[in-house]
Amino acid sequence: MRKILSLFVVLLSVIILNAQQTQKPILHGKHWMAITGKPLAATAGAMMFQQKGNAVDAACAMLAATCTMWDVLSWGGETQALIYNPKTGKVIGINALGVAPTGATPEFYKSKGYNFPPQYGPLAAVTPGTFGGLCLMLANYGKLSLKDVLAPAMQMAAGYPIESSTANSIERQKALIKEWPYSKKVFLPHLGQKREAPEGGEIFVQKELLETLTKLVEAEQQALKKGKNRKDAIMAAYDRFYKGDIAQEFVRGCQEQGGLITMNDLANWKPIEEEPMHVNYKGIEVYKLQQWTQGPMLLQSLNILENFDLKSMGFNSAKYIHTIYQTMNMAFADRDFYYGDPAFPPAEPMQGLLSKDYARQRAKQIMWERNNANVGPGDPYPFQNETNPYMDMLKKRGFSMDTSSTNKNNFMPSHDVRNNGVAMNDPEYMERLWMGTTSVEAADEEGWVVSITPSGGWIPACIAGNTGIGMSQRGQSFVLDPTLNPFNVIEPGKRPRVTLTPTMALKDGKPFLSFAVQGGDTQDQNLLQFFLNVVEFGMNVQEATEAPNINTNQLWLSLGGEKVADRRPRPGNLLLHDATPEWVRKELRQMGYQLSFDDRTSGPINAIWFDWKHGSFWGGSSNHGDDYGISW
């Protein structure tokens, strides 16, 4: 009877998928493709292609435009990117995440009563990384000048019709914005009126930001006049931002408002070009940035899931959902304890964590009858011929390395264990879980492919002096207590472990998929399921972006929350799509899940699939937000 039911589920899922109508059409292109979080920003990318730029130029222009539009980030934030270089056939990682400033120690924040660095304001800031990352990508792999690439953003800074979503976000957050004088001046043009933020469609002018961008272009153009080559001229603008008058005003404005960033912090910071991590899933090489992001969590999940016949379970059947949920929980438990900045000791056990043998061990630990509310980190050290130095710390946390189904310990401090409510009934928790950013995807006929997940400096942003630049809030992703994660304790010069996680996949040595998404701790949850939608269930790229996903809350939040208890895992909390059949809901409840529902559970994911048979690009942009693509 069970075999008949399983066959029925598989057949039903095939019928549903074949009958599925997407809300957005597939985006087709032959020469180039540009997709990002806002239509105007996608247009900026298209403008670069029309000027004979490549995908790197287009991606940089879209990045600049989204920063200028405050599309849940700003110029003071951080940029994480993967680039496929067709000349070498290699995937390149770009680490343009800022670092904790001078004086940012656990003792400093604890002395001010914090359990984590704050969510907002100057003390949440790490050094700005996005402009440095843009310069690195553009100088090394683009064709156009900084002047070309910044032109759309500069036109927008001079005045553009602001979207209602951003304008309304400013109005909702205006009480916080008023605490910072430079933010108040930029964001609230109607002070004293009932609505102090701009209205949707109003021409939003950013005079100070335009002046800053103009100075950067001037630095490049002056260097060219002096005989500097294209790359050195772009880096002259970089130097003005991080070492010149822009840096001086940024630091002055930051410190005036209580921040810690110094001139030395800016001058000593550098973007890093790194080799991404990757695993092979059924013949497809999947690439993610290193363990300073949550990206390897997706790779760990694929290694575990490779041990199961997912397709035979049926798309979003109860067994499939349970398998995905349990797998993600294991990978998140490892992320939450073992990931951090590889430039600082101790060394993260990544060889063990990405071992296929370790994944097979974890796969055997899945409880099939019900949700395992007690999943904790595994022990990857034996899989790299080492002994785990943190056993005592894990035991103090109340966790036993006995990961059998009879283990009753929960991987959270005993003082944090309390009755678990359904997370989706807690709007503040869900905002921290889903906290947004944007994504940028670009590809061209020369073979360049770019995937970016930038973020930081979102509204309500604290603007640094008269630069027009909102400071990052990414410091909140550090911990102050090493028992939470000994690899991610805040320290000057160190990068926090972030959620930002672009993805690229190659098949037969050629680009197969490039994809990214916004959404805090849900990013790799949604990207994992998108990838499986394409690879296991044969969906096209648009179907895969819109298909119903699940979200787990059985993880430590990376953002927000003043108390340790605000960030703790919520075992069994499971978000499903409204369309989930009743028999699936019933079976999941019987397995111990606490269910909640939404009509949008997929992202918004932006993606490009490479059709080598026909020599074209297929773009997908989920039906979850303002994300938009243009192609030719």
XYZ file of C-alpha atoms in Angstrom:
632
model
C 0.000 0.000 0.000
C 2.863 2.392 0.870
C 4.499 1.748 -2.533
C 1.196 2.513 -4.288
C 0.812 5.728 -2.297
C 4.397 6.768 -3.104
C 3.785 6.159 -6.795
C 0.603 8.220 -6.591
C 2.507 11.123 -4.994
C 5.171 11.010 -7.710
C 2.564 10.931 -10.495
C 0.595 13.746 -8.865
C 3.688 15.912 -8.552
C 4.485 15.357 -12.242
C 0.934 16.335 -13.217
C 1.076 19.466 -11.039
C 4.440 20.532 -12.435
C 3.405 19.958 -16.035
C 0.222 21.958 -15.498
C 1.949 24.786 -13.645
C 1.577 28.256 -15.090
C 4.136 30.783 -13.950
C 3.115 34.308 -12.974
C 6.116 35.760 -14.781
C 7.323 34.596 -18.198
C 10.695 33.023 -18.827
C 13.231 35.633 -19.897
C 15.032 34.564 -23.096
C 18.201 36.112 -24.461
C 20.920 35.356 -26.982
C 23.500 38.097 -26.414
C 23.186 39.137 -22.772
C 21.035 39.045 -19.668
C 20.711 41.364 -16.644
C 18.500 40.567 -13.626
C 18.290 42.282 -10.243
C 15.974 43.522 -7.504
C 14.513 46.609 -9.197
C 13.474 47.390 -12.799
C 15.483 50.637 -12.898
C 18.590 48.830 -11.708
C 18.148 46.123 -14.359
C 17.937 48.940 -16.900
C 21.321 50.209 -15.670
C 22.788 46.812 -16.500
C 21.209 46.844 -19.942
C 22.748 50.267 -20.593
C 26.235 48.822 -20.053
C 25.628 46.058 -22.574
C 24.464 48.656 -25.076
C 27.819 50.408 -24.583
C 29.646 47.158 -25.496
C 30.374 46.294 -21.868
C 30.465 42.730 -20.595
C 28.557 40.979 -17.806
C 30.970 42.296 -15.165
C 30.363 45.885 -16.275
C 26.615 45.291 -16.239
C 26.721 43.663 -12.806
C 28.744 46.584 -11.406
C 26.255 49.103 -12.839
C 23.328 47.176 -11.336
C 25.141 47.008 -8.007
C 25.726 50.777 -8.070
C 22.090 51.438 -8.967
C 20.647 49.204 -6.245
C 22.903 50.897 -3.664
C 21.656 54.304 -4.798
C 18.051 53.103 -4.624
C 18.499 51.784 -1.073
C 17.232 48.430 -2.401
C 17.774 47.017 1.082
C 21.451 48.049 0.899
C 23.592 51.136 0.405
C 27.083 52.220 -0.620
C 28.427 51.523 2.878
C 27.465 47.854 2.779
C 29.175 44.669 1.664
C 29.420 42.752 -1.607
C 29.791 39.007 -2.144
C 30.228 37.729 -5.702
C 31.078 34.771 -7.907
C 32.437 35.358 -11.415
C 32.894 32.774 -14.157
C 35.887 33.714 -16.285
C 35.518 32.182 -19.791
C 39.192 32.787 -20.525
C 40.291 30.415 -17.773
C 37.176 28.301 -17.267
C 37.388 29.049 -13.540
C 34.942 30.421 -10.962
C 36.351 33.317 -8.918
C 35.153 34.426 -5.502
C 35.005 38.098 -4.484
C 35.068 38.822 -0.746
C 34.200 42.483 -0.264
C 32.838 42.189 3.265
C 33.945 44.802 5.751
C 35.650 44.093 9.063
C 35.044 44.983 12.683
C 36.651 48.352 13.491
C 39.251 49.292 16.056
C 37.888 48.829 19.569
C 35.133 46.393 18.553
C 35.670 43.702 21.183
C 33.270 41.530 23.186
C 34.249 43.466 26.302
C 33.344 46.789 24.663
C 29.853 45.656 23.661
C 29.198 43.830 26.924
C 30.139 46.994 28.826
C 27.271 48.705 27.035
C 24.827 45.950 27.961
C 24.737 44.151 24.621
C 24.436 40.385 24.131
C 25.205 40.898 20.432
C 26.366 43.985 18.550
C 23.291 46.175 17.918
C 20.992 45.877 14.923
C 21.160 49.534 13.895
C 23.291 52.614 14.263
C 27.014 53.364 14.101
C 27.995 50.597 16.534
C 26.495 48.024 14.160
C 28.885 49.051 11.384
C 31.724 47.139 9.824
C 33.930 48.945 7.316
C 32.289 49.626 3.930
C 33.113 46.972 1.342
C 30.855 47.417 -1.659
C 32.783 50.150 -3.447
C 36.050 48.259 -2.992
C 34.469 45.101 -4.365
C 33.034 46.984 -7.326
C 36.467 48.449 -8.129
C 38.148 45.046 -7.875
C 35.647 43.371 -10.207
C 35.554 46.229 -12.678
C 39.325 46.761 -12.835
C 40.223 43.090 -13.201
C 37.391 41.727 -15.321
C 35.328 44.556 -16.843
C 35.829 46.609 -19.998
C 34.287 49.997 -19.260
C 35.417 52.886 -17.100
C 34.184 53.704 -13.623
C 32.643 56.826 -15.155
C 30.576 54.634 -17.496
C 29.498 52.214 -14.813
C 28.531 54.862 -12.246
C 26.656 57.056 -14.750
C 23.191 55.509 -14.164
C 23.634 55.634 -10.379
C 24.735 59.272 -10.576
C 21.692 60.177 -12.669
C 19.531 58.497 -10.035
C 21.286 60.279 -7.166
C 20.473 63.552 -8.934
C 16.817 62.547 -8.667
C 14.669 59.532 -9.536
C 11.060 58.527 -8.809
C 11.319 56.512 -5.616
C 9.291 53.287 -5.347
C 6.417 53.147 -2.903
C 7.945 50.160 -1.098
C 11.142 52.070 -0.262
C 9.319 55.323 0.512
C 6.923 53.544 2.862
C 9.812 51.760 4.560
C 11.379 55.152 5.287
C 8.106 56.437 6.733
C 7.714 53.348 8.957
C 11.280 53.689 10.260
C 11.375 57.471 10.640
C 11.566 57.431 14.439
C 14.935 55.662 14.259
C 16.070 57.741 11.295
C 15.523 60.923 13.311
C 18.166 59.775 15.817
C 20.892 60.350 13.203
C 21.174 63.913 11.837
C 22.648 63.046 8.442
C 20.054 60.316 7.813
C 17.236 62.652 8.791
C 18.468 65.213 6.270
C 18.493 62.699 3.394
C 15.489 60.498 4.086
C 12.920 62.927 5.493
C 12.426 65.823 3.063
C 9.042 66.737 4.606
C 9.977 67.136 8.276
C 7.115 68.377 10.398
C 4.406 67.185 8.026
C 2.148 64.204 8.689
C 4.142 62.148 6.192
C 7.784 63.086 6.484
C 9.220 60.532 4.038
C 8.968 60.888 0.259
C 5.810 59.630 -1.403
C 5.898 56.836 -3.941
C 6.787 58.353 -7.321
C 8.258 61.514 -5.802
C 11.625 62.582 -7.226
C 14.075 61.560 -4.513
C 17.283 63.624 -4.579
C 20.519 62.614 -2.820
C 22.785 65.645 -3.178
C 25.569 64.427 -0.875
C 25.737 60.988 -2.473
C 25.944 62.570 -5.928
C 28.868 64.679 -4.720
C 30.628 61.560 -3.416
C 30.134 59.637 -6.660
C 31.292 62.675 -8.642
C 34.516 62.781 -6.613
C 35.154 59.113 -7.412
C 34.737 59.673 -11.137
C 36.944 62.775 -10.928
C 39.709 60.704 -9.309
C 39.548 58.168 -12.137
C 39.484 60.775 -14.901
C 42.351 62.771 -13.398
C 44.449 59.605 -13.205
C 43.744 58.868 -16.859
C 44.843 62.388 -17.819
C 48.119 61.727 -15.998
C 48.737 58.691 -18.184
C 47.542 55.979 -15.802
C 46.097 52.847 -17.381
C 42.451 51.886 -16.989
C 43.005 49.601 -13.986
C 45.209 52.049 -12.085
C 42.744 54.869 -12.768
C 39.899 52.848 -11.233
C 42.094 52.144 -8.218
C 42.783 55.887 -7.883
C 39.067 56.258 -7.174
C 39.370 53.374 -4.719
C 42.140 55.222 -2.890
C 40.084 58.405 -2.667
C 37.235 56.454 -1.098
C 39.324 54.546 1.452
C 42.250 56.906 2.084
C 41.311 60.397 0.850
C 38.781 63.113 1.591
C 35.786 60.765 1.276
C 37.289 58.495 3.915
C 37.972 61.478 6.179
C 34.375 62.670 6.038
C 33.045 59.129 6.459
C 35.151 58.603 9.601
C 34.289 62.032 11.004
C 30.565 61.426 10.530
C 30.768 57.918 11.923
C 32.656 58.922 15.057
C 30.522 62.038 15.632
C 27.539 59.717 15.964
C 29.298 57.285 18.309
C 30.852 54.862 15.826
C 34.294 53.255 16.032
C 35.621 53.218 12.441
C 39.011 54.932 12.013
C 41.061 56.073 9.025
C 43.414 53.145 9.607
C 40.467 50.754 9.532
C 39.526 51.998 6.071
C 43.070 52.174 4.726
C 44.009 48.689 5.955
C 40.898 46.963 4.610
C 41.144 45.257 1.227
C 38.711 43.239 -0.913
C 39.875 39.676 -1.453
C 39.806 37.478 -4.528
C 39.410 33.907 -3.314
C 38.929 30.372 -4.544
C 35.336 29.285 -3.896
C 34.381 26.037 -2.230
C 32.533 23.466 -4.305
C 31.074 19.983 -4.263
C 29.914 17.673 -7.021
C 26.207 16.778 -6.968
C 25.387 14.085 -9.528
C 27.863 15.426 -12.060
C 27.223 19.132 -11.398
C 29.886 21.257 -9.699
C 28.216 23.701 -7.304
C 30.248 26.712 -6.108
C 29.840 28.861 -3.012
C 31.978 31.420 -1.218
C 34.009 30.305 1.767
C 32.934 29.836 5.386
C 32.804 33.567 6.191
C 29.410 33.191 4.487
C 26.753 30.584 5.133
C 27.324 29.266 1.583
C 28.993 25.953 2.500
C 25.757 25.056 4.322
C 24.161 24.474 0.910
C 27.122 22.323 -0.146
C 26.851 20.259 3.024
C 23.135 19.806 2.372
C 23.747 18.572 -1.174
C 26.304 16.068 0.102
C 23.738 14.666 2.538
C 20.856 14.665 0.050
C 22.943 12.867 -2.559
C 22.400 9.725 -0.444
C 18.643 9.694 -1.139
C 16.368 9.211 -4.150
C 14.604 12.554 -3.865
C 12.716 12.304 -7.139
C 10.981 9.102 -6.082
C 9.699 10.807 -2.937
C 7.661 13.257 -5.038
C 7.905 17.016 -5.148
C 6.896 18.497 -1.776
C 5.504 15.234 -0.470
C 5.612 14.865 3.311
C 8.656 12.587 3.045
C 10.472 15.001 0.726
C 9.731 17.989 2.975
C 10.848 16.022 6.041
C 14.092 14.987 4.315
C 14.895 18.540 3.242
C 14.023 19.945 6.674
C 16.151 17.429 8.601
C 19.077 17.874 6.224
C 19.014 21.661 6.451
C 18.817 21.503 10.239
C 21.985 19.411 10.373
C 23.829 21.751 8.034
C 22.621 24.821 9.945
C 23.750 23.309 13.253
C 27.235 22.983 11.767
C 27.070 26.489 10.283
C 26.033 28.003 13.573
C 28.958 26.506 15.490
C 31.826 25.988 13.037
C 31.742 28.818 10.446
C 33.723 32.051 10.644
C 36.428 34.225 9.078
C 39.203 31.904 7.755
C 41.750 34.726 8.122
C 41.545 34.410 11.922
C 42.295 31.438 14.168
C 41.007 28.945 15.056
C 40.855 27.195 11.671
C 37.367 26.059 10.702
C 37.111 22.289 9.997
C 35.928 22.746 6.415
C 37.663 19.686 4.986
C 35.715 17.501 7.364
C 32.458 19.412 6.978
C 32.523 19.016 3.174
C 33.648 15.381 3.261
C 31.346 12.925 1.489
C 32.014 10.418 4.283
C 30.928 12.934 6.903
C 27.757 13.572 4.865
C 27.009 9.837 4.780
C 27.350 9.735 8.562
C 24.966 12.662 8.930
C 22.488 11.100 6.489
C 22.320 7.991 8.689
C 21.397 10.157 11.687
C 18.119 11.389 10.188
C 15.060 10.384 12.225
C 12.429 9.265 9.722
C 9.462 8.955 12.087
C 9.373 12.518 13.364
C 11.237 15.820 13.553
C 14.437 15.645 15.569
C 14.205 18.741 17.760
C 17.633 18.049 19.229
C 19.906 18.228 16.203
C 23.260 19.741 17.050
C 26.555 20.116 15.243
C 28.281 16.952 14.138
C 31.931 16.118 14.643
C 33.754 16.724 11.361
C 37.267 16.559 12.842
C 37.820 12.780 12.435
C 37.134 13.260 8.706
C 40.239 15.449 8.476
C 42.267 13.217 10.827
C 42.001 15.533 13.814
C 40.394 15.519 17.263
C 37.592 17.949 18.020
C 38.989 20.589 20.437
C 35.520 21.813 21.373
C 34.009 18.725 22.978
C 33.997 20.280 26.439
C 32.392 23.448 25.114
C 29.687 21.421 23.373
C 29.011 19.449 26.540
C 28.720 22.692 28.532
C 26.131 23.762 26.005
C 24.102 20.749 27.075
C 24.805 18.793 23.901
C 26.079 15.251 23.617
C 27.871 14.071 20.485
C 25.638 11.002 20.643
C 23.511 11.942 17.654
C 21.363 8.842 17.663
C 17.596 9.186 17.663
C 17.517 8.568 21.422
C 19.552 11.680 22.220
C 17.381 13.992 24.320
C 19.768 16.922 24.621
C 19.070 20.148 22.791
C 21.809 22.265 21.263
C 21.015 25.485 23.078
C 22.076 26.859 26.467
C 19.842 25.548 29.226
C 18.690 29.044 30.161
C 17.334 29.483 26.623
C 15.085 26.419 26.636
C 11.467 27.467 26.900
C 8.154 26.745 25.234
C 8.489 27.132 21.479
C 5.796 29.154 19.785
C 5.219 29.032 16.049
C 7.682 31.530 14.645
C 5.407 32.796 11.912
C 3.073 34.226 14.575
C 5.982 36.420 15.716
C 6.368 39.242 13.140
C 9.600 40.576 14.668
C 11.201 37.120 14.536
C 10.129 36.616 10.930
C 11.494 40.019 9.928
C 14.886 39.027 11.345
C 14.734 35.624 9.616
C 13.790 37.068 6.206
C 15.750 40.334 6.491
C 16.310 41.274 2.891
C 19.005 42.457 0.551
C 19.038 42.083 -3.213
C 20.734 39.965 -5.848
C 22.401 40.636 -9.192
C 22.736 38.155 -12.074
C 24.417 38.880 -15.400
C 25.721 36.869 -18.364
C 26.962 37.636 -21.867
C 27.758 35.897 -25.148
C 31.510 36.097 -24.456
C 30.922 33.670 -21.600
C 31.241 35.950 -18.566
C 28.792 35.147 -15.759
C 28.328 37.087 -12.514
C 26.284 36.292 -9.406
C 26.223 38.840 -6.557
C 24.463 39.035 -3.206
C 25.230 42.526 -1.845
C 23.765 43.966 1.330
C 24.276 46.300 4.298
C 23.257 49.848 5.043
C 19.564 49.152 4.632
C 16.832 51.445 5.900
C 16.929 52.661 8.668
C 20.553 53.407 7.817
C 22.855 55.690 9.761
C 24.505 57.926 7.136
C 28.158 58.803 7.763
C 28.520 62.569 7.717
C 27.977 64.412 4.451
C 28.957 61.451 2.258
C 25.387 60.257 1.595
C 26.660 56.760 2.438
C 24.680 54.564 4.814
C 26.864 52.500 7.128
C 26.636 48.728 7.216
C 24.754 46.962 10.020
C 26.555 43.638 9.525
C 28.376 43.733 12.860
C 25.272 42.189 14.420
C 26.188 38.852 12.811
C 29.152 38.432 15.190
C 28.743 36.750 18.570
C 30.173 37.934 21.882
C 29.959 34.551 23.616
C 32.387 31.914 22.255
C 30.125 29.094 23.433
C 27.686 30.160 20.710
C 30.375 29.958 18.002
C 34.099 30.030 18.858
C 34.947 30.905 15.229
C 32.735 34.008 14.966
C 33.585 36.073 18.054
C 33.990 39.759 17.209
C 37.555 41.080 16.945
C 38.998 44.180 15.246
C 39.897 43.443 11.634
C 37.712 40.323 11.479
C 34.826 39.643 9.138
C 31.500 38.434 10.573
C 29.958 35.201 9.333
C 27.251 36.476 7.002
C 24.160 35.041 5.321
C 25.028 36.508 1.910
C 25.522 33.696 -0.533
C 25.584 33.821 -4.362
C 25.728 30.496 -6.196
C 27.069 29.157 -9.459
C 26.909 25.662 -10.959
C 28.933 24.171 -13.827
C 28.126 21.059 -15.829
C 30.603 19.468 -18.239
C 32.942 22.356 -17.450
C 30.496 25.020 -18.660
C 28.092 27.349 -16.832
C 24.848 25.553 -15.981
C 23.101 27.811 -13.454
C 23.834 31.146 -11.809
C 21.465 32.051 -8.975
C 21.058 34.121 -5.831
C 18.331 35.366 -3.496
C 17.705 37.794 -0.671
C 16.309 36.835 2.693
C 18.754 36.453 5.591
C 18.866 32.938 7.006
C 16.405 31.674 4.388
C 18.770 32.352 1.470
C 20.422 28.964 1.174
C 17.177 27.238 2.114
C 15.502 28.714 -0.954
C 18.545 28.301 -3.203
C 18.890 24.641 -2.257
C 15.291 23.935 -3.202
C 15.552 25.979 -6.402
C 18.549 23.901 -7.466
C 16.753 20.635 -6.692
C 13.665 21.869 -8.552
C 15.765 22.126 -11.712
C 18.041 19.113 -11.264
C 15.715 16.570 -9.652
C 12.275 17.627 -10.874
C 13.063 19.019 -14.323
C 11.533 22.459 -13.826
C 12.557 25.289 -16.110
C 14.248 28.255 -14.479
C 11.082 30.324 -14.048
C 9.050 27.424 -12.658
C 11.861 26.698 -10.235
C 11.976 30.298 -8.952
C 8.219 30.405 -8.330
C 7.727 26.858 -7.000
C 6.617 26.537 -3.366
C 9.517 26.178 -0.956
C 9.655 25.323 2.725
C 11.525 27.243 5.410
C 12.931 25.924 8.672
C 13.382 28.025 11.798
C 15.398 25.340 13.574
C 18.560 27.447 13.427
C 20.307 30.294 15.206
C 19.325 33.610 13.656
C 22.195 35.574 12.142
C 20.497 38.970 12.407
C 18.605 40.982 15.005
C 17.412 40.258 18.486
C 18.826 41.859 21.628
C 18.739 38.718 23.760
C 20.269 35.306 23.153
C 16.781 33.845 23.462
C 15.606 36.036 20.548
C 17.940 34.196 18.186
C 17.638 30.626 19.439
C 16.366 27.782 17.227
C 12.655 27.092 17.099
C 12.499 23.323 16.611
C 9.730 21.999 14.403
C 8.637 25.404 13.092
C 7.952 24.893 9.400
C 6.689 27.352 6.796
C 4.675 25.833 3.954
C 2.952 27.276 0.922
C -0.787 27.928 1.139
C -1.358 25.345 -1.592
C 0.099 22.457 0.429
C -2.477 19.604 0.334
C -4.264 18.705 3.543
C -2.944 15.143 3.579
C 0.627 16.461 3.519
C -0.165 18.881 6.354
C -1.704 16.082 8.414
C 1.268 13.775 7.973
C 3.725 16.522 8.906
C 1.761 17.427 12.036
C 1.844 13.785 13.057
C 5.638 13.963 12.754
C 5.783 16.787 15.288
C 5.906 19.856 13.055
C 4.313 23.186 13.903
C 3.011 24.539 10.619
C 2.347 27.985 9.258
C 1.546 29.103 5.744
C 2.153 31.851 3.214
C 1.321 32.438 -0.453
C 4.924 33.451 -1.257
C 7.643 31.099 -0.068
C 10.216 31.165 -2.862
C 12.547 34.032 -2.468
C 12.707 36.260 -4.457
C 15.202 34.156 -6.403
C 16.957 35.489 -9.500
C 18.615 32.987 -11.828
C 20.069 32.300 -15.254
C 20.078 28.862 -16.927
C 22.410 28.245 -19.829
C 20.882 26.512 -22.843
C 23.949 25.160 -24.628
C 21.842 23.198 -27.102
C 20.376 26.390 -28.587
C 23.051 28.878 -27.564
C 20.790 31.046 -25.405
C 20.097 32.191 -21.856
C 16.934 31.477 -19.861
C 16.256 33.913 -17.036
C 14.032 33.426 -14.021
C 12.881 35.941 -11.438
C 10.422 34.771 -8.826
C 7.016 36.287 -8.211
C 7.961 37.434 -4.729
C 8.985 41.069 -5.144
C 10.074 43.822 -7.534
C 12.882 41.772 -9.081
C 13.148 42.208 -12.821
C 15.256 41.164 -15.784
C 16.133 42.480 -19.245
C 17.814 40.534 -22.043
C 18.681 40.662 -25.725
